[in-house]
Amino acid sequence: QKEVEQNSGPLSVPEGAIASLNCTYSDRGSQSFFWYRQYSGKSPELIMSIYSNGDKEDGRFTAQLNKASQYVSLLIRDSQPSDSATYLCAVVGGYQKVTFGTGTKLQVIP
Amino acid sequence: ETGVTQTPRHLVMGMTNKKSLKCEQHLGHNAMYWYKQSAKKPLELMFVYNFKEQTENNSVPSRFSPECPNSSHLFLHLHTLQPEDSALYLCASSQDDGTSGVLSTGELFFGEGSRLTVL
């Protein structure tokens, strides 16, 4: 079982729609959760962090965490073509190790 | 501009060459990392330096040799690499709050990467 799992996509959504990106993790001792955005040919950029159960909103982005289900998601409202990128989920586990998923490629269609 | 600078951005080398990748961070962070990114694979942690001390070596072959002379600079020395080592090598930094001997934050700031091709 992969430590951090993401659907590789591509996930295609029309401009203005809500994009929903999902991530599951295997380490129940995980403490911190992050979403990184990586444009093609560029390096990952941190866009959201979440540490406790529930929702965290930042502009058009909402991170959702459910530790009981070992599930973290990222919602992007009013998706724009500039949101087209690969989104990486990262989890800090019980041994303080950062583990990344393979990423979900998002395509926002104008 | 993330405050983490990597050079060179692109490198082509033969299997018998020796080369080095350089990373410099201007963020005042105390932890620096080397990651390897290959197609369709998750980011792989290679090395962690915390307060200039190597705190993790993630079973990386000895043909990769890190060096961290101070908390702002990190090098990755490459020697007798294999074609399967071709990948994007990313340097990152973070501010470790010191509560853990290893790593206590996933808030990483990445450089633009060095694209390595081994012929």
mmCIF file of C-alpha atoms in Angstrom:
data_model
loop_
_atom_site.group_PDB
_atom_site.id
_atom_site.type_symbol
_atom_site.label_atom_id
_atom_site.label_comp_id
_atom_site.label_asym_id
_atom_site.label_seq_id
_atom_site.Cartn_x
_atom_site.Cartn_y
_atom_site.Cartn_z
ATOM 1 C CA GLN A 1 0.000 0.000 0.000
ATOM 2 C CA LYS A 2 1.301 3.430 -0.938
ATOM 3 C CA GLU A 3 1.858 5.735 2.003
ATOM 4 C CA VAL A 4 0.156 8.677 0.309
ATOM 5 C CA GLU A 5 -2.242 7.989 -2.552
ATOM 6 C CA GLN A 6 -3.586 10.320 -5.145
ATOM 7 C CA ASN A 7 -5.401 9.727 -8.411
ATOM 8 C CA SER A 8 -2.949 10.733 -11.126
ATOM 9 C CA GLY A 9 -5.700 12.168 -13.339
ATOM 10 C CA PRO A 10 -5.910 14.155 -15.442
ATOM 11 C CA LEU A 11 -8.901 15.721 -13.766
ATOM 12 C CA SER A 12 -10.638 17.968 -16.263
ATOM 13 C CA VAL A 13 -13.054 20.659 -15.100
ATOM 14 C CA PRO A 14 -14.627 23.553 -16.983
ATOM 15 C CA GLU A 15 -13.613 27.085 -16.115
ATOM 16 C CA GLY A 16 -15.646 28.411 -13.185
ATOM 17 C CA ALA A 17 -16.405 24.957 -11.766
ATOM 18 C CA ILE A 18 -15.211 23.472 -8.480
ATOM 19 C CA ALA A 19 -12.215 21.161 -8.729
ATOM 20 C CA SER A 20 -11.986 18.501 -6.026
ATOM 21 C CA LEU A 21 -8.643 16.814 -5.413
ATOM 22 C CA ASN A 22 -8.347 13.906 -3.017
ATOM 23 C CA CYS A 23 -5.596 12.249 -1.044
ATOM 24 C CA THR A 24 -5.514 9.298 1.353
ATOM 25 C CA TYR A 25 -2.674 8.324 3.670
ATOM 26 C CA SER A 26 -1.770 5.195 5.558
ATOM 27 C CA ASP A 27 0.028 6.440 8.686
ATOM 28 C CA ARG A 28 -2.549 7.051 11.428
ATOM 29 C CA GLY A 29 0.070 8.998 13.382
ATOM 30 C CA SER A 30 0.278 11.665 10.683
ATOM 31 C CA GLN A 31 0.202 15.152 12.086
ATOM 32 C CA SER A 32 0.466 17.713 9.312
ATOM 33 C CA PHE A 33 -0.894 17.854 5.794
ATOM 34 C CA PHE A 34 0.054 20.030 2.868
ATOM 35 C CA TRP A 35 -0.926 20.751 -0.702
ATOM 36 C CA TYR A 36 1.682 21.811 -3.220
ATOM 37 C CA ARG A 37 1.048 23.054 -6.739
ATOM 38 C CA GLN A 38 3.550 22.241 -9.475
ATOM 39 C CA TYR A 39 3.296 23.839 -12.887
ATOM 40 C CA SER A 40 4.831 21.949 -15.777
ATOM 41 C CA GLY A 41 8.589 22.427 -15.795
ATOM 42 C CA LYS A 42 8.543 24.208 -12.452
ATOM 43 C CA SER A 43 9.174 23.233 -8.840
ATOM 44 C CA PRO A 44 6.470 22.538 -6.232
ATOM 45 C CA GLU A 45 4.993 25.530 -4.418
ATOM 46 C CA LEU A 46 3.209 25.272 -1.084
ATOM 47 C CA ILE A 47 -0.376 26.512 -1.320
ATOM 48 C CA MET A 48 -2.179 25.092 1.714
ATOM 49 C CA SER A 49 -1.442 23.495 5.055
ATOM 50 C CA ILE A 50 -3.904 21.908 7.489
ATOM 51 C CA TYR A 51 -3.260 20.428 10.901
ATOM 52 C CA SER A 52 -6.656 19.694 12.491
ATOM 53 C CA ASN A 53 -9.882 18.072 11.399
ATOM 54 C CA GLY A 54 -12.299 20.199 9.439
ATOM 55 C CA ASP A 55 -12.015 22.823 6.752
ATOM 56 C CA LYS A 56 -9.478 25.551 6.180
ATOM 57 C CA GLU A 57 -10.197 28.217 3.622
ATOM 58 C CA ASP A 58 -7.765 30.527 1.855
ATOM 59 C CA GLY A 59 -9.256 32.512 -0.996
ATOM 60 C CA ARG A 60 -10.557 30.115 -3.633
ATOM 61 C CA PHE A 61 -8.851 27.157 -1.945
ATOM 62 C CA THR A 62 -10.330 25.007 0.820
ATOM 63 C CA ALA A 63 -8.448 22.152 2.439
ATOM 64 C CA GLN A 64 -10.465 19.486 4.226
ATOM 65 C CA LEU A 65 -9.055 16.981 6.702
ATOM 66 C CA ASN A 66 -10.669 13.877 8.175
ATOM 67 C CA LYS A 67 -8.147 12.017 10.309
ATOM 68 C CA ALA A 68 -10.588 9.224 11.187
ATOM 69 C CA SER A 69 -10.928 8.400 7.498
ATOM 70 C CA GLN A 70 -7.273 9.264 6.770
ATOM 71 C CA TYR A 71 -8.394 11.563 4.024
ATOM 72 C CA VAL A 72 -7.415 15.069 2.973
ATOM 73 C CA SER A 73 -8.825 17.015 0.066
ATOM 74 C CA LEU A 74 -8.368 20.305 -1.736
ATOM 75 C CA LEU A 75 -11.266 22.182 -3.280
ATOM 76 C CA ILE A 76 -10.650 24.924 -5.807
ATOM 77 C CA ARG A 77 -13.662 27.157 -6.372
ATOM 78 C CA ASP A 78 -14.184 29.150 -9.564
ATOM 79 C CA SER A 79 -11.415 27.195 -11.287
ATOM 80 C CA GLN A 80 -9.294 29.187 -13.726
ATOM 81 C CA PRO A 81 -7.089 27.988 -16.595
ATOM 82 C CA SER A 82 -4.143 29.263 -14.529
ATOM 83 C CA ASP A 83 -4.999 26.600 -11.932
ATOM 84 C CA SER A 84 -3.998 23.909 -14.440
ATOM 85 C CA ALA A 85 -1.092 22.148 -12.766
ATOM 86 C CA THR A 86 -0.189 19.024 -10.844
ATOM 87 C CA TYR A 87 -1.255 19.113 -7.198
ATOM 88 C CA LEU A 88 0.892 17.194 -4.728
ATOM 89 C CA CYS A 89 -0.361 16.019 -1.370
ATOM 90 C CA ALA A 90 2.279 15.815 1.373
ATOM 91 C CA VAL A 91 1.905 14.258 4.799
ATOM 92 C CA VAL A 92 4.156 14.500 7.854
ATOM 93 C CA GLY A 93 3.964 11.115 9.537
ATOM 94 C CA GLY A 94 4.495 9.910 13.058
ATOM 95 C CA TYR A 95 8.275 9.898 12.617
ATOM 96 C CA GLN A 96 8.291 13.466 11.345
ATOM 97 C CA LYS A 97 8.950 12.208 7.830
ATOM 98 C CA VAL A 98 7.441 14.117 4.906
ATOM 99 C CA THR A 99 5.916 11.802 2.307
ATOM 100 C CA PHE A 100 4.562 13.022 -1.014
ATOM 101 C CA GLY A 101 1.914 11.516 -3.242
ATOM 102 C CA THR A 102 2.476 11.174 -6.975
ATOM 103 C CA GLY A 103 0.212 14.139 -7.649
ATOM 104 C CA THR A 104 -3.038 14.782 -9.504
ATOM 105 C CA LYS A 105 -2.898 16.631 -12.794
ATOM 106 C CA LEU A 106 -5.667 19.211 -13.072
ATOM 107 C CA GLN A 107 -6.785 20.646 -16.387
ATOM 108 C CA VAL A 108 -9.166 23.601 -16.370
ATOM 109 C CA ILE A 109 -10.887 23.896 -19.726
ATOM 110 C CA PRO A 110 -11.708 27.472 -20.860
ATOM 111 C CA GLU B 1 11.413 33.593 -6.747
ATOM 112 C CA THR B 2 11.248 31.314 -3.716
ATOM 113 C CA GLY B 3 14.488 32.359 -2.097
ATOM 114 C CA VAL B 4 16.119 29.039 -2.967
ATOM 115 C CA THR B 5 18.508 29.097 -5.919
ATOM 116 C CA GLN B 6 19.837 26.035 -7.691
ATOM 117 C CA THR B 7 22.609 25.777 -10.257
ATOM 118 C CA PRO B 8 22.994 24.522 -12.864
ATOM 119 C CA ARG B 9 19.418 24.331 -14.118
ATOM 120 C CA HIS B 10 20.352 21.709 -16.692
ATOM 121 C CA LEU B 11 23.205 19.229 -16.682
ATOM 122 C CA VAL B 12 24.188 16.497 -19.117
ATOM 123 C CA MET B 13 26.920 14.145 -18.028
ATOM 124 C CA GLY B 14 28.483 10.866 -18.970
ATOM 125 C CA MET B 15 28.614 7.954 -16.583
ATOM 126 C CA THR B 16 32.270 8.550 -15.785
ATOM 127 C CA ASN B 17 32.008 12.281 -15.128
ATOM 128 C CA LYS B 18 32.112 14.081 -11.801
ATOM 129 C CA LYS B 19 29.835 17.053 -11.352
ATOM 130 C CA SER B 20 28.166 18.951 -8.532
ATOM 131 C CA LEU B 21 24.798 20.561 -7.994
ATOM 132 C CA LYS B 22 24.633 23.684 -5.870
ATOM 133 C CA CYS B 23 21.828 25.098 -3.770
ATOM 134 C CA GLU B 24 21.688 28.360 -1.847
ATOM 135 C CA GLN B 25 18.833 29.595 0.306
ATOM 136 C CA HIS B 26 18.266 33.220 1.313
ATOM 137 C CA LEU B 27 15.406 32.585 3.727
ATOM 138 C CA GLY B 28 17.318 32.158 6.966
ATOM 139 C CA HIS B 29 16.106 28.568 7.290
ATOM 140 C CA ASN B 30 18.031 25.995 9.261
ATOM 141 C CA ALA B 31 17.106 22.822 7.365
ATOM 142 C CA MET B 32 17.924 21.915 3.765
ATOM 143 C CA TYR B 33 16.983 18.921 1.639
ATOM 144 C CA TRP B 34 17.704 17.137 -1.603
ATOM 145 C CA TYR B 35 14.761 15.491 -3.357
ATOM 146 C CA LYS B 36 14.695 13.464 -6.559
ATOM 147 C CA GLN B 37 11.701 13.747 -8.880
ATOM 148 C CA SER B 38 11.243 11.139 -11.594
ATOM 149 C CA ALA B 39 8.331 10.777 -13.984
ATOM 150 C CA LYS B 40 5.249 9.122 -12.470
ATOM 151 C CA LYS B 41 6.947 8.682 -9.091
ATOM 152 C CA PRO B 42 6.461 10.606 -5.875
ATOM 153 C CA LEU B 43 9.116 13.018 -4.739
ATOM 154 C CA GLU B 44 11.873 10.965 -3.131
ATOM 155 C CA LEU B 45 13.713 12.404 -0.161
ATOM 156 C CA MET B 46 17.451 11.857 -0.517
ATOM 157 C CA PHE B 47 19.165 13.838 2.230
ATOM 158 C CA VAL B 48 18.248 16.150 5.076
ATOM 159 C CA TYR B 49 20.552 18.591 6.803
ATOM 160 C CA ASN B 50 19.321 20.163 10.003
ATOM 161 C CA PHE B 51 21.507 22.814 11.630
ATOM 162 C CA LYS B 52 24.241 21.720 9.153
ATOM 163 C CA GLU B 53 24.190 18.161 10.446
ATOM 164 C CA GLN B 54 23.000 15.362 8.233
ATOM 165 C CA THR B 55 19.955 13.904 9.923
ATOM 166 C CA GLU B 56 18.717 11.607 7.205
ATOM 167 C CA ASN B 57 20.208 9.623 4.379
ATOM 168 C CA ASN B 58 17.355 7.848 2.696
ATOM 169 C CA SER B 59 19.325 4.807 1.486
ATOM 170 C CA VAL B 60 20.853 6.796 -1.329
ATOM 171 C CA PRO B 61 23.657 5.148 -3.365
ATOM 172 C CA SER B 62 27.150 6.361 -2.551
ATOM 173 C CA ARG B 63 27.537 7.813 -6.043
ATOM 174 C CA PHE B 64 25.543 10.726 -4.598
ATOM 175 C CA SER B 65 27.468 12.619 -1.944
ATOM 176 C CA PRO B 66 25.983 15.625 -0.131
ATOM 177 C CA GLU B 67 27.872 18.486 1.448
ATOM 178 C CA CYS B 68 26.479 21.225 3.671
ATOM 179 C CA PRO B 69 29.200 23.727 4.637
ATOM 180 C CA ASN B 70 26.731 26.064 6.352
ATOM 181 C CA SER B 71 23.006 26.466 6.827
ATOM 182 C CA SER B 72 22.643 28.463 3.593
ATOM 183 C CA HIS B 73 24.490 26.237 1.150
ATOM 184 C CA LEU B 74 24.002 22.665 0.065
ATOM 185 C CA PHE B 75 25.810 20.664 -2.579
ATOM 186 C CA LEU B 76 25.179 17.313 -4.208
ATOM 187 C CA HIS B 77 28.336 15.765 -5.645
ATOM 188 C CA LEU B 78 27.732 13.306 -8.477
ATOM 189 C CA HIS B 79 30.141 10.564 -9.525
ATOM 190 C CA THR B 80 29.804 7.585 -11.882
ATOM 191 C CA LEU B 81 26.074 7.970 -12.230
ATOM 192 C CA GLN B 82 23.795 5.612 -14.109
ATOM 193 C CA PRO B 83 21.249 6.503 -16.818
ATOM 194 C CA GLU B 84 18.437 5.725 -14.344
ATOM 195 C CA ASP B 85 19.703 8.607 -12.209
ATOM 196 C CA SER B 86 18.412 11.011 -14.853
ATOM 197 C CA ALA B 87 15.762 13.085 -13.087
ATOM 198 C CA LEU B 88 14.920 16.488 -11.690
ATOM 199 C CA TYR B 89 16.858 17.143 -8.490
ATOM 200 C CA LEU B 90 15.168 19.580 -6.182
ATOM 201 C CA CYS B 91 16.668 21.419 -3.271
ATOM 202 C CA ALA B 92 14.372 22.675 -0.530
ATOM 203 C CA SER B 93 14.661 24.478 2.760
ATOM 204 C CA SER B 94 12.483 24.860 5.821
ATOM 205 C CA GLN B 95 12.571 26.313 9.293
ATOM 206 C CA ASP B 96 12.733 23.494 11.779
ATOM 207 C CA ASP B 97 11.349 24.652 15.120
ATOM 208 C CA GLY B 98 13.738 22.347 16.934
ATOM 209 C CA THR B 99 11.147 20.210 18.672
ATOM 210 C CA SER B 100 12.243 17.163 16.752
ATOM 211 C CA GLY B 101 15.676 15.820 15.983
ATOM 212 C CA VAL B 102 14.638 15.103 12.431
ATOM 213 C CA LEU B 103 12.052 17.286 10.822
ATOM 214 C CA SER B 104 9.068 19.018 12.272
ATOM 215 C CA THR B 105 7.579 20.831 9.334
ATOM 216 C CA GLY B 106 6.328 19.976 5.885
ATOM 217 C CA GLU B 107 6.422 23.609 4.829
ATOM 218 C CA LEU B 108 9.144 23.309 2.247
ATOM 219 C CA PHE B 109 10.438 25.982 -0.076
ATOM 220 C CA PHE B 110 11.806 24.468 -3.257
ATOM 221 C CA GLY B 111 14.369 25.719 -5.709
ATOM 222 C CA GLU B 112 13.671 25.547 -9.444
ATOM 223 C CA GLY B 113 15.514 22.262 -9.733
ATOM 224 C CA SER B 114 18.438 20.878 -11.686
ATOM 225 C CA ARG B 115 17.430 18.700 -14.623
ATOM 226 C CA LEU B 116 20.057 15.954 -14.865
ATOM 227 C CA THR B 117 20.555 13.720 -17.889
ATOM 228 C CA VAL B 118 23.042 10.867 -17.641
ATOM 229 C CA LEU B 119 24.156 9.450 -20.973
#
